Short mmCIF file of N, CA and C in Angstrom, two decimals:
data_model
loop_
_atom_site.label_atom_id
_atom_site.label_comp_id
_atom_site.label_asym_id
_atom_site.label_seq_id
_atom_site.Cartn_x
_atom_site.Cartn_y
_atom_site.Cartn_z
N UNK A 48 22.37 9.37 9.24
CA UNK A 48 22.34 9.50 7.79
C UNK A 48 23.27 10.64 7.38
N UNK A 49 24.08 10.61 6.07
CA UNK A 49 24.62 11.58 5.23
C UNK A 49 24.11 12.50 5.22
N UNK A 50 24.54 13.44 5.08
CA UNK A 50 23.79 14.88 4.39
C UNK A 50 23.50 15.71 5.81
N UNK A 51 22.76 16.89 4.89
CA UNK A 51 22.44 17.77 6.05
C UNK A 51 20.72 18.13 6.01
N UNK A 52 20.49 18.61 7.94
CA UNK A 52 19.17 18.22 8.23
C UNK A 52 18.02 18.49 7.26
N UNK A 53 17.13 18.06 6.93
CA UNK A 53 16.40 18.81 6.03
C UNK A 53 14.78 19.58 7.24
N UNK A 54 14.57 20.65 6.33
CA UNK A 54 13.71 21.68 7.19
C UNK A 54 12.40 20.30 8.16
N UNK A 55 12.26 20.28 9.30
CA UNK A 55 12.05 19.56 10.03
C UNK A 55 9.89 19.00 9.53
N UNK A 56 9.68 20.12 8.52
CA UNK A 56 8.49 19.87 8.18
C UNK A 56 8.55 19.09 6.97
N UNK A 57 9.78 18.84 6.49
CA UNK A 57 9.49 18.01 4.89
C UNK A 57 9.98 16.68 5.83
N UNK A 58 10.71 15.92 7.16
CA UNK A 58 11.20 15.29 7.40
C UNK A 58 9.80 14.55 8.12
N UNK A 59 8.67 15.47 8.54
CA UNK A 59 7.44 15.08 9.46
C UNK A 59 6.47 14.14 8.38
N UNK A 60 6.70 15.75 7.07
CA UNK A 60 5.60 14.91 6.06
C UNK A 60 6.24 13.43 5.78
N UNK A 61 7.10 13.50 5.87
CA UNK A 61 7.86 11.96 5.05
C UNK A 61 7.83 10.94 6.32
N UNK A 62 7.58 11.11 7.55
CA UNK A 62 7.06 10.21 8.76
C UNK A 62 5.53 10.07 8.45
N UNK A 63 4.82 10.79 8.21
CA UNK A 63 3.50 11.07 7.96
C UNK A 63 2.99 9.73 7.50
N UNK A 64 3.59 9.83 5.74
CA UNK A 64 3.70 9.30 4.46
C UNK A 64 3.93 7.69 4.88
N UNK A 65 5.06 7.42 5.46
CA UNK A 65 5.34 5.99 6.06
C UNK A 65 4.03 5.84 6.80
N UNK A 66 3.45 6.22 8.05
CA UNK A 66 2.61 5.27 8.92
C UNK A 66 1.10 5.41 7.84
N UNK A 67 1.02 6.46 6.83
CA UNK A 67 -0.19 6.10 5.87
C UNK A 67 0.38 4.99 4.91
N UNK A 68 1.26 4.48 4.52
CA UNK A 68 1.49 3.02 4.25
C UNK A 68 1.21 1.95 5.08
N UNK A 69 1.72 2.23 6.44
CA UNK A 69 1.21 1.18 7.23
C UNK A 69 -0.72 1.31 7.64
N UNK A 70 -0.91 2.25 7.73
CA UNK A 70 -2.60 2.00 7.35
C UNK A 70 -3.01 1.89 6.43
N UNK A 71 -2.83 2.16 5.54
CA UNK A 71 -2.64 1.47 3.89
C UNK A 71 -2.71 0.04 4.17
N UNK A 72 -1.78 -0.46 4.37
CA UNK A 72 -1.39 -1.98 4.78
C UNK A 72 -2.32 -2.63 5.62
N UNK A 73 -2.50 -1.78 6.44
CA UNK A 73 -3.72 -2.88 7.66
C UNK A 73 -5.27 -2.99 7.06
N UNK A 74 -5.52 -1.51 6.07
CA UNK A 74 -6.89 -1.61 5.60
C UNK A 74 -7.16 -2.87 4.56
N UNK A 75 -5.77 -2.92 4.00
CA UNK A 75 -5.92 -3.77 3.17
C UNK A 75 -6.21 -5.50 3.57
N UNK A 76 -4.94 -5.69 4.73
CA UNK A 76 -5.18 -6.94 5.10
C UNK A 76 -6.61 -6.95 5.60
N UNK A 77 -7.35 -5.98 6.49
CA UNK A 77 -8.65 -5.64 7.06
C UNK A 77 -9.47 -6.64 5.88
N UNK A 78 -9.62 -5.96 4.42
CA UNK A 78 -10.64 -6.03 3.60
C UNK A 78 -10.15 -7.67 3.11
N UNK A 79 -8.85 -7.80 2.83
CA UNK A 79 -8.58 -9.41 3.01
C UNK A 79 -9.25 -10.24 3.60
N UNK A 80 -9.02 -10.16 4.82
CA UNK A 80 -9.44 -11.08 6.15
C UNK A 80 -11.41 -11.23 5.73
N UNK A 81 -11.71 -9.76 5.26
CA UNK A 81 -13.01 -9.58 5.42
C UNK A 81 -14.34 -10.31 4.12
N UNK A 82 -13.46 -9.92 3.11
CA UNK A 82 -13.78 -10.85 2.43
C UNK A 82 -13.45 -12.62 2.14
N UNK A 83 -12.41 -12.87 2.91
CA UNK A 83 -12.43 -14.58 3.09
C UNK A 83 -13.69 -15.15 3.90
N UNK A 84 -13.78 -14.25 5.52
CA UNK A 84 -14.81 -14.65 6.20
C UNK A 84 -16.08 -14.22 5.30
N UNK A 85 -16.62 -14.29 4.07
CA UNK A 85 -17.77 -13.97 3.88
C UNK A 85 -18.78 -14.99 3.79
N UNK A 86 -19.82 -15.20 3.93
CA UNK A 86 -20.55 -16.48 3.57
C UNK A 86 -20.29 -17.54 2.16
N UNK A 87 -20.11 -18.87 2.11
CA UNK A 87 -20.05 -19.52 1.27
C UNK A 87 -21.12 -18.59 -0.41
N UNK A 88 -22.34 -19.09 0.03
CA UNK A 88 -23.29 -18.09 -0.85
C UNK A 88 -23.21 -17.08 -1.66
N UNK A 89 -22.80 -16.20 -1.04
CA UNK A 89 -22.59 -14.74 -1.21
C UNK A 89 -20.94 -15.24 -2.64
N UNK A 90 -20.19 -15.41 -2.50
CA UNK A 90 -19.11 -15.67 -3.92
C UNK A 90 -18.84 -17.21 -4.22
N UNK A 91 -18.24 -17.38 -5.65
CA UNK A 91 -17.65 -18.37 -5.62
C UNK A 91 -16.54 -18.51 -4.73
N UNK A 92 -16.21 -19.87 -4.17
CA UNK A 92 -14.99 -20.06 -3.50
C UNK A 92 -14.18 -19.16 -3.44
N UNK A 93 -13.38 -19.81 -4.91
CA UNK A 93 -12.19 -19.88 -5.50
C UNK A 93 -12.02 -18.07 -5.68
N UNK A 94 -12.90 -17.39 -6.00
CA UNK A 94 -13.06 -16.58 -6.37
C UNK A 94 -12.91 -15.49 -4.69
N UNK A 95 -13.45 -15.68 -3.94
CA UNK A 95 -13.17 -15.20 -2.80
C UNK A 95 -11.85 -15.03 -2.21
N UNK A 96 -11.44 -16.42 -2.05
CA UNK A 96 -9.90 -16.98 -1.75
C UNK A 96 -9.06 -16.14 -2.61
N UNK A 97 -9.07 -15.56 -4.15
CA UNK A 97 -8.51 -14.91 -4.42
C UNK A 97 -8.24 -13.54 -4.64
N UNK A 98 -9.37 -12.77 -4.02
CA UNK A 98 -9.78 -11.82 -4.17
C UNK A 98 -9.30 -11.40 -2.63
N UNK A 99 -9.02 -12.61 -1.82
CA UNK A 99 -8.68 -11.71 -0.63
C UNK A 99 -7.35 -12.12 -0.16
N UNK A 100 -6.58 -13.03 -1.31
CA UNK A 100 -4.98 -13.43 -1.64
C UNK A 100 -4.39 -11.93 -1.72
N UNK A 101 -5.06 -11.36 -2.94
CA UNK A 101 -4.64 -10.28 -4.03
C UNK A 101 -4.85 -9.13 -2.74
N UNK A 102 -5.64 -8.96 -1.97
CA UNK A 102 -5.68 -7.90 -0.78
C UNK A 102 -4.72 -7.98 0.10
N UNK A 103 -4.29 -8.99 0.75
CA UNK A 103 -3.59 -9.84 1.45
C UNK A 103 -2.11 -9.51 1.20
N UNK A 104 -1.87 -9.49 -0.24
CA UNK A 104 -0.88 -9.96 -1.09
C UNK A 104 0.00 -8.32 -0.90
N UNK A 105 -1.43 -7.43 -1.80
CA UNK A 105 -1.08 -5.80 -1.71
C UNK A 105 -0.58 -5.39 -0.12
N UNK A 106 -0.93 -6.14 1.12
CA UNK A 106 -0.92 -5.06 2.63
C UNK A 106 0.49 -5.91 2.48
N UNK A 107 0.80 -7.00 2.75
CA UNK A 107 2.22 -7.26 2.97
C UNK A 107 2.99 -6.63 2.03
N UNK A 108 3.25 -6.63 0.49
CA UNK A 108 3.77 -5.57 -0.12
C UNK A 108 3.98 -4.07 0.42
N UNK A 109 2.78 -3.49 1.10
CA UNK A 109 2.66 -2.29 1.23
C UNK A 109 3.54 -1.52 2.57
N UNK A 110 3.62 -2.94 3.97
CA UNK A 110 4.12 -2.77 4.63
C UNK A 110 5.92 -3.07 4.43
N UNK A 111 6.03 -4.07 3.36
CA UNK A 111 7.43 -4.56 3.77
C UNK A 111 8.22 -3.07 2.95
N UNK A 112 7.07 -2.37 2.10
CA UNK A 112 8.29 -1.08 1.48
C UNK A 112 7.79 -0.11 1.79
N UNK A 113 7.24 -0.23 3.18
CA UNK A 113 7.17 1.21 3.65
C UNK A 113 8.77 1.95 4.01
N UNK A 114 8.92 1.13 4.98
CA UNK A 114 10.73 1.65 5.15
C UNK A 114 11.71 1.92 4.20
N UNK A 115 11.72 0.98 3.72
CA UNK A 115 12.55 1.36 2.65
C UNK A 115 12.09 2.30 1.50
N UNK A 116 11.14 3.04 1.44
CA UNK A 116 10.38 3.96 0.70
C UNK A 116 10.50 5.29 1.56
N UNK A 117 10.40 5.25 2.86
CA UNK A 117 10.47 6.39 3.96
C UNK A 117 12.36 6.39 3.95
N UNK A 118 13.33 5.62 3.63
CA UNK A 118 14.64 5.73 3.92
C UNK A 118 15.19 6.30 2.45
N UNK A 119 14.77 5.96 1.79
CA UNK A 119 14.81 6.56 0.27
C UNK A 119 14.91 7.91 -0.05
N UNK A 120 13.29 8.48 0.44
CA UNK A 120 13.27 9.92 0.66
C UNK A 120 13.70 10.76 1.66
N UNK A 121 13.85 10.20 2.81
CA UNK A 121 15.17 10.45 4.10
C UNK A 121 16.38 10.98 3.12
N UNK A 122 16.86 10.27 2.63
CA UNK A 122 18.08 10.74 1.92
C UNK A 122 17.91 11.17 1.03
N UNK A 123 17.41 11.36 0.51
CA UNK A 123 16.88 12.40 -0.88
C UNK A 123 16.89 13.36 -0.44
N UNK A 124 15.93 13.44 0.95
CA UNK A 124 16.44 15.36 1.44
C UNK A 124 17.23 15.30 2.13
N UNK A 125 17.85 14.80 2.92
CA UNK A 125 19.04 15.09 3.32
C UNK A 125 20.45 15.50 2.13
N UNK A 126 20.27 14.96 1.13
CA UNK A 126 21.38 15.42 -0.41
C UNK A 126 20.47 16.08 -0.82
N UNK A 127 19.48 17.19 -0.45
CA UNK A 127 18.93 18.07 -1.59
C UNK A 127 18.91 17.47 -3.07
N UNK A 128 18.52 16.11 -3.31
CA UNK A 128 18.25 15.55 -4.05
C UNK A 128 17.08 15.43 -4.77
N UNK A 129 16.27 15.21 -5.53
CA UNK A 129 14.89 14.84 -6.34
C UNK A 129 14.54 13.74 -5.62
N UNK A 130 13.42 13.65 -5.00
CA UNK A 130 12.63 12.98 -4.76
C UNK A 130 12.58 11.57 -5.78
N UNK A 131 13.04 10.41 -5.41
CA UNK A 131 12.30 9.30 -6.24
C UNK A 131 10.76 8.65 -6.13
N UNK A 132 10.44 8.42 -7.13
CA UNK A 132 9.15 8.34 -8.00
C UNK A 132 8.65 7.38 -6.88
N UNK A 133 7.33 7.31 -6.88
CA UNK A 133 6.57 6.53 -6.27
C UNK A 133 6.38 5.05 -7.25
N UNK A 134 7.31 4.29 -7.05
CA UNK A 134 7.09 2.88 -8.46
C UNK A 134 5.98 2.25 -8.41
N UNK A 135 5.33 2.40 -6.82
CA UNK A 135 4.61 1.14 -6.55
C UNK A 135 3.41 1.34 -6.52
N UNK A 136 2.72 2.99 -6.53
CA UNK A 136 1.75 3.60 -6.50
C UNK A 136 0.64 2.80 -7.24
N UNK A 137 1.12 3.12 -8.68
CA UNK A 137 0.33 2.26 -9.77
C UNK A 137 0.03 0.65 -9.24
N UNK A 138 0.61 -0.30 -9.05
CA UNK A 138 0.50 -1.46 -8.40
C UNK A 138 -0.64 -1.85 -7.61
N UNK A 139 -0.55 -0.44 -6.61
CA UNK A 139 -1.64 -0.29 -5.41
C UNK A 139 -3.01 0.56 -5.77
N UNK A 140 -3.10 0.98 -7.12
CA UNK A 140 -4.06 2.07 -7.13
C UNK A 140 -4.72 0.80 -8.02
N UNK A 141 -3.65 0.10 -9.32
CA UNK A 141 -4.88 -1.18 -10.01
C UNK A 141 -5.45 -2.04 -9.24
N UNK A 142 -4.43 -2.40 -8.19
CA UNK A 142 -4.57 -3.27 -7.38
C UNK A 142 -5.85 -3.67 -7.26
N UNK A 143 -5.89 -2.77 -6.16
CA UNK A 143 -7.11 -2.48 -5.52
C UNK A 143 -8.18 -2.55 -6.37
N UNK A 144 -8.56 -1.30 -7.45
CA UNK A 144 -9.90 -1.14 -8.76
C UNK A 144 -9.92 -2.65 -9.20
N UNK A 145 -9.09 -3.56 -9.67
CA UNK A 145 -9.56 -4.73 -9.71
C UNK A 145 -10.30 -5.55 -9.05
N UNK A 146 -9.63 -5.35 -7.87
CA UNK A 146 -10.58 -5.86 -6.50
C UNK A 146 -12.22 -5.68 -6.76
N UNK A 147 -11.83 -4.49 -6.44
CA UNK A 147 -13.58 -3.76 -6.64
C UNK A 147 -14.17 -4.21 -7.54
N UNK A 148 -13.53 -4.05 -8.81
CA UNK A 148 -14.17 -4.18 -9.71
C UNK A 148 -14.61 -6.07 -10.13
N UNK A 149 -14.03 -6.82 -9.77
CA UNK A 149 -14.44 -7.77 -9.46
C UNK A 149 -15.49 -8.21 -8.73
N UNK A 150 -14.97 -7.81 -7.54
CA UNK A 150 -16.50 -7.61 -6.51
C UNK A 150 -17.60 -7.00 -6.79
N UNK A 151 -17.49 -6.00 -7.69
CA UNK A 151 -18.68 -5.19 -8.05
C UNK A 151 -19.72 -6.33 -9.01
N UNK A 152 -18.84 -6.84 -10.02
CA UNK A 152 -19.52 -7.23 -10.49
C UNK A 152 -19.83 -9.08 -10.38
N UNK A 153 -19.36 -9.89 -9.03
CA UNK A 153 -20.22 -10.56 -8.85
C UNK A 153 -21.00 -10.19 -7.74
N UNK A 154 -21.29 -8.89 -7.02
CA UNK A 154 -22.51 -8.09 -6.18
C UNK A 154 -23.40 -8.18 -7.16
N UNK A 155 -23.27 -7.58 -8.52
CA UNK A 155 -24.47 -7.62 -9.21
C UNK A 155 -24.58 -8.97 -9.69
N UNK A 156 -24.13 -9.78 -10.28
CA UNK A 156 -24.64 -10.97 -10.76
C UNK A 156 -25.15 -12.07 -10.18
N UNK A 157 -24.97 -11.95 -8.08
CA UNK A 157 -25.33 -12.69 -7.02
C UNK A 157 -26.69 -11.96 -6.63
N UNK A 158 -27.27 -10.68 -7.24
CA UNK A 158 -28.31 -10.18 -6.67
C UNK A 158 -29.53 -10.66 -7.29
#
């Protein structure tokens, strides 16, 4: 890469940052996988199937821009540059509260 080295602890955090995307990514497919296998009973179908699309949906997202999110800020410090914005943060933070919040509330309306 261009530029020059950056102090070897902002280069660790930003390795760090990448493999917590990729566990990011696996928890997600995790809770995917976990809610498809759930009992018929327990949700509607349709409602399952999509609830663990939308999980599914977020871990492949999460993994395919990990790199290119870790190569981004690679060069950002390497040009003593500003940091670019996290775009996708928001994406992954509704993401998810929808999830839940879906689930939450057919937990209560199945009880």
């Amino acid at each position: 890469m261009e530029g020059n080295e950056p102090d070897p602890r902002f280069t660790l955090a930003n390795e760090r940052t990448f493999l917590t995307w990729l566990s990011t990514s696996l928890a997600l497919c995790a809770g995917g996988v976990a809610i498809a296998a759930l009992p018929e009973h327990l949700f509607v179908s349709w409602v399952r199937t999509l609830l663990a699309l939308v999980l599914v949906t977020l871990a492949a997202f999460a993994a395919l821009l990990a790199y290119p999110r870790w190569r981004q800020v690679q060069r950002a410090l390497r040009r003593a540059e500003p940091l670019p914005p996290p775009r996708l943060a928001p994406l992954f933070g509704y993401g998810v509260a929808v999830v839940a919040l879906i689930a939450l509330v057919l937990i209560v309306i199945s009880a």
